[in-house]
């Protein structure tokens, strides 16, 4: 009986962890898409209009700038979302135990 209760609690925690990480992935992907667009427009425009950028930013550099911004946005937002979701579920689980 105790083994079933412990297994059920473990399964519930695993499901909650999967939910938290899934929410983080979704939020991170959305942030990466937005960051890519927001970064690509000025990067590509400046590489065609500004003399310094035209001379120094080849296509590889432009792609690196855009992908770095997207990657940073993804990891920052995903991390914050996972932590916020876990914190929210932790408080919810604590209130269920007290009740």
PDB file of C-alpha atoms in Angstrom:
ATOM      1  CA  UNK A   1       0.000   0.000   0.000  1.00  0.00           C
ATOM      2  CA  UNK A   2       2.790   2.431   0.944  1.00  0.00           C
ATOM      3  CA  UNK A   3       4.642   1.488  -2.231  1.00  0.00           C
ATOM      4  CA  UNK A   4       1.589   2.402  -4.346  1.00  0.00           C
ATOM      5  CA  UNK A   5       1.291   5.783  -2.616  1.00  0.00           C
ATOM      6  CA  UNK A   6       4.997   6.509  -3.103  1.00  0.00           C
ATOM      7  CA  UNK A   7       4.805   5.468  -6.764  1.00  0.00           C
ATOM      8  CA  UNK A   8       1.737   7.641  -7.285  1.00  0.00           C
ATOM      9  CA  UNK A   9       3.487  10.652  -5.747  1.00  0.00           C
ATOM     10  CA  UNK A  10       6.555  10.020  -7.911  1.00  0.00           C
ATOM     11  CA  UNK A  11       4.412   9.739 -11.043  1.00  0.00           C
ATOM     12  CA  UNK A  12       2.643  12.974 -10.150  1.00  0.00           C
ATOM     13  CA  UNK A  13       5.968  14.792  -9.695  1.00  0.00           C
ATOM     14  CA  UNK A  14       7.263  13.426 -12.992  1.00  0.00           C
ATOM     15  CA  UNK A  15       4.113  14.579 -14.798  1.00  0.00           C
ATOM     16  CA  UNK A  16       4.458  18.017 -13.230  1.00  0.00           C
ATOM     17  CA  UNK A  17       8.104  18.238 -14.284  1.00  0.00           C
ATOM     18  CA  UNK A  18       7.182  17.299 -17.860  1.00  0.00           C
ATOM     19  CA  UNK A  19       4.441  19.934 -17.833  1.00  0.00           C
ATOM     20  CA  UNK A  20       6.843  22.604 -16.567  1.00  0.00           C
ATOM     21  CA  UNK A  21       9.464  21.792 -19.192  1.00  0.00           C
ATOM     22  CA  UNK A  22       6.853  21.694 -21.968  1.00  0.00           C
ATOM     23  CA  UNK A  23       5.612  25.145 -20.969  1.00  0.00           C
ATOM     24  CA  UNK A  24       9.210  26.383 -20.994  1.00  0.00           C
ATOM     25  CA  UNK A  25       9.841  24.998 -24.467  1.00  0.00           C
ATOM     26  CA  UNK A  26       6.698  26.626 -25.862  1.00  0.00           C
ATOM     27  CA  UNK A  27       7.475  30.008 -24.310  1.00  0.00           C
ATOM     28  CA  UNK A  28      11.128  29.813 -25.357  1.00  0.00           C
ATOM     29  CA  UNK A  29      10.233  28.983 -28.960  1.00  0.00           C
ATOM     30  CA  UNK A  30       7.844  31.924 -29.140  1.00  0.00           C
ATOM     31  CA  UNK A  31      10.501  34.243 -27.735  1.00  0.00           C
ATOM     32  CA  UNK A  32      13.110  32.924 -30.187  1.00  0.00           C
ATOM     33  CA  UNK A  33      10.811  33.593 -33.142  1.00  0.00           C
ATOM     34  CA  UNK A  34      10.115  37.133 -31.985  1.00  0.00           C
ATOM     35  CA  UNK A  35      13.796  37.787 -31.266  1.00  0.00           C
ATOM     36  CA  UNK A  36      14.774  36.481 -34.708  1.00  0.00           C
ATOM     37  CA  UNK A  37      12.383  38.835 -36.453  1.00  0.00           C
ATOM     38  CA  UNK A  38      13.240  41.809 -34.270  1.00  0.00           C
ATOM     39  CA  UNK A  39      16.970  41.228 -34.788  1.00  0.00           C
ATOM     40  CA  UNK A  40      16.857  40.303 -38.472  1.00  0.00           C
ATOM     41  CA  UNK A  41      15.171  43.467 -39.697  1.00  0.00           C
ATOM     42  CA  UNK A  42      17.764  45.994 -38.463  1.00  0.00           C
ATOM     43  CA  UNK A  43      20.692  43.632 -39.097  1.00  0.00           C
ATOM     44  CA  UNK A  44      19.780  42.983 -42.715  1.00  0.00           C
ATOM     45  CA  UNK A  45      18.780  46.601 -43.331  1.00  0.00           C
ATOM     46  CA  UNK A  46      22.007  47.991 -41.901  1.00  0.00           C
ATOM     47  CA  UNK A  47      24.104  45.487 -43.873  1.00  0.00           C
ATOM     48  CA  UNK A  48      22.619  46.898 -47.060  1.00  0.00           C
ATOM     49  CA  UNK A  49      22.512  50.610 -46.199  1.00  0.00           C
ATOM     50  CA  UNK A  50      25.360  51.501 -43.855  1.00  0.00           C
ATOM     51  CA  UNK A  51      28.838  51.611 -45.397  1.00  0.00           C
ATOM     52  CA  UNK A  52      30.601  50.178 -42.331  1.00  0.00           C
ATOM     53  CA  UNK A  53      28.134  47.311 -41.986  1.00  0.00           C
ATOM     54  CA  UNK A  54      28.235  46.634 -45.714  1.00  0.00           C
ATOM     55  CA  UNK A  55      32.030  46.321 -45.524  1.00  0.00           C
ATOM     56  CA  UNK A  56      32.280  44.291 -42.324  1.00  0.00           C
ATOM     57  CA  UNK A  57      29.136  42.165 -41.938  1.00  0.00           C
ATOM     58  CA  UNK A  58      29.220  39.279 -44.372  1.00  0.00           C
ATOM     59  CA  UNK A  59      26.235  36.870 -44.504  1.00  0.00           C
ATOM     60  CA  UNK A  60      27.830  34.604 -41.898  1.00  0.00           C
ATOM     61  CA  UNK A  61      28.173  37.481 -39.438  1.00  0.00           C
ATOM     62  CA  UNK A  62      24.589  38.523 -40.057  1.00  0.00           C
ATOM     63  CA  UNK A  63      23.342  34.985 -39.420  1.00  0.00           C
ATOM     64  CA  UNK A  64      25.465  34.770 -36.279  1.00  0.00           C
ATOM     65  CA  UNK A  65      23.988  37.997 -34.899  1.00  0.00           C
ATOM     66  CA  UNK A  66      20.430  36.846 -35.563  1.00  0.00           C
ATOM     67  CA  UNK A  67      20.894  33.298 -34.256  1.00  0.00           C
ATOM     68  CA  UNK A  68      22.692  34.485 -31.114  1.00  0.00           C
ATOM     69  CA  UNK A  69      19.797  36.764 -30.227  1.00  0.00           C
ATOM     70  CA  UNK A  70      17.290  33.982 -30.895  1.00  0.00           C
ATOM     71  CA  UNK A  71      19.225  31.445 -28.839  1.00  0.00           C
ATOM     72  CA  UNK A  72      19.658  33.804 -25.925  1.00  0.00           C
ATOM     73  CA  UNK A  73      15.967  34.690 -25.953  1.00  0.00           C
ATOM     74  CA  UNK A  74      15.015  31.015 -26.054  1.00  0.00           C
ATOM     75  CA  UNK A  75      17.140  29.975 -23.107  1.00  0.00           C
ATOM     76  CA  UNK A  76      16.341  33.001 -20.944  1.00  0.00           C
ATOM     77  CA  UNK A  77      12.587  32.773 -21.448  1.00  0.00           C
ATOM     78  CA  UNK A  78      12.483  28.976 -21.197  1.00  0.00           C
ATOM     79  CA  UNK A  79      14.435  29.041 -17.929  1.00  0.00           C
ATOM     80  CA  UNK A  80      12.273  31.746 -16.408  1.00  0.00           C
ATOM     81  CA  UNK A  81       9.095  29.971 -17.504  1.00  0.00           C
ATOM     82  CA  UNK A  82      10.169  26.599 -16.091  1.00  0.00           C
ATOM     83  CA  UNK A  83      11.092  28.198 -12.769  1.00  0.00           C
ATOM     84  CA  UNK A  84       7.863  30.217 -12.592  1.00  0.00           C
ATOM     85  CA  UNK A  85       5.719  27.201 -13.436  1.00  0.00           C
ATOM     86  CA  UNK A  86       7.543  25.026 -10.924  1.00  0.00           C
ATOM     87  CA  UNK A  87       7.190  27.694  -8.248  1.00  0.00           C
ATOM     88  CA  UNK A  88       3.468  28.085  -8.967  1.00  0.00           C
ATOM     89  CA  UNK A  89       2.931  24.318  -8.819  1.00  0.00           C
ATOM     90  CA  UNK A  90       5.012  24.087  -5.653  1.00  0.00           C
ATOM     91  CA  UNK A  91       2.791  26.604  -3.898  1.00  0.00           C
ATOM     92  CA  UNK A  92      -0.309  24.875  -5.229  1.00  0.00           C
ATOM     93  CA  UNK A  93       0.951  21.502  -3.999  1.00  0.00           C
ATOM     94  CA  UNK A  94       1.816  22.966  -0.573  1.00  0.00           C
ATOM     95  CA  UNK A  95      -1.685  24.400  -0.206  1.00  0.00           C
ATOM     96  CA  UNK A  96      -3.200  21.006  -1.139  1.00  0.00           C
ATOM     97  CA  UNK A  97      -1.135  19.288   1.557  1.00  0.00           C
ATOM     98  CA  UNK A  98      -2.215  21.768   4.226  1.00  0.00           C
ATOM     99  CA  UNK A  99      -5.890  21.419   3.320  1.00  0.00           C
TER     100      UNK A  99
END
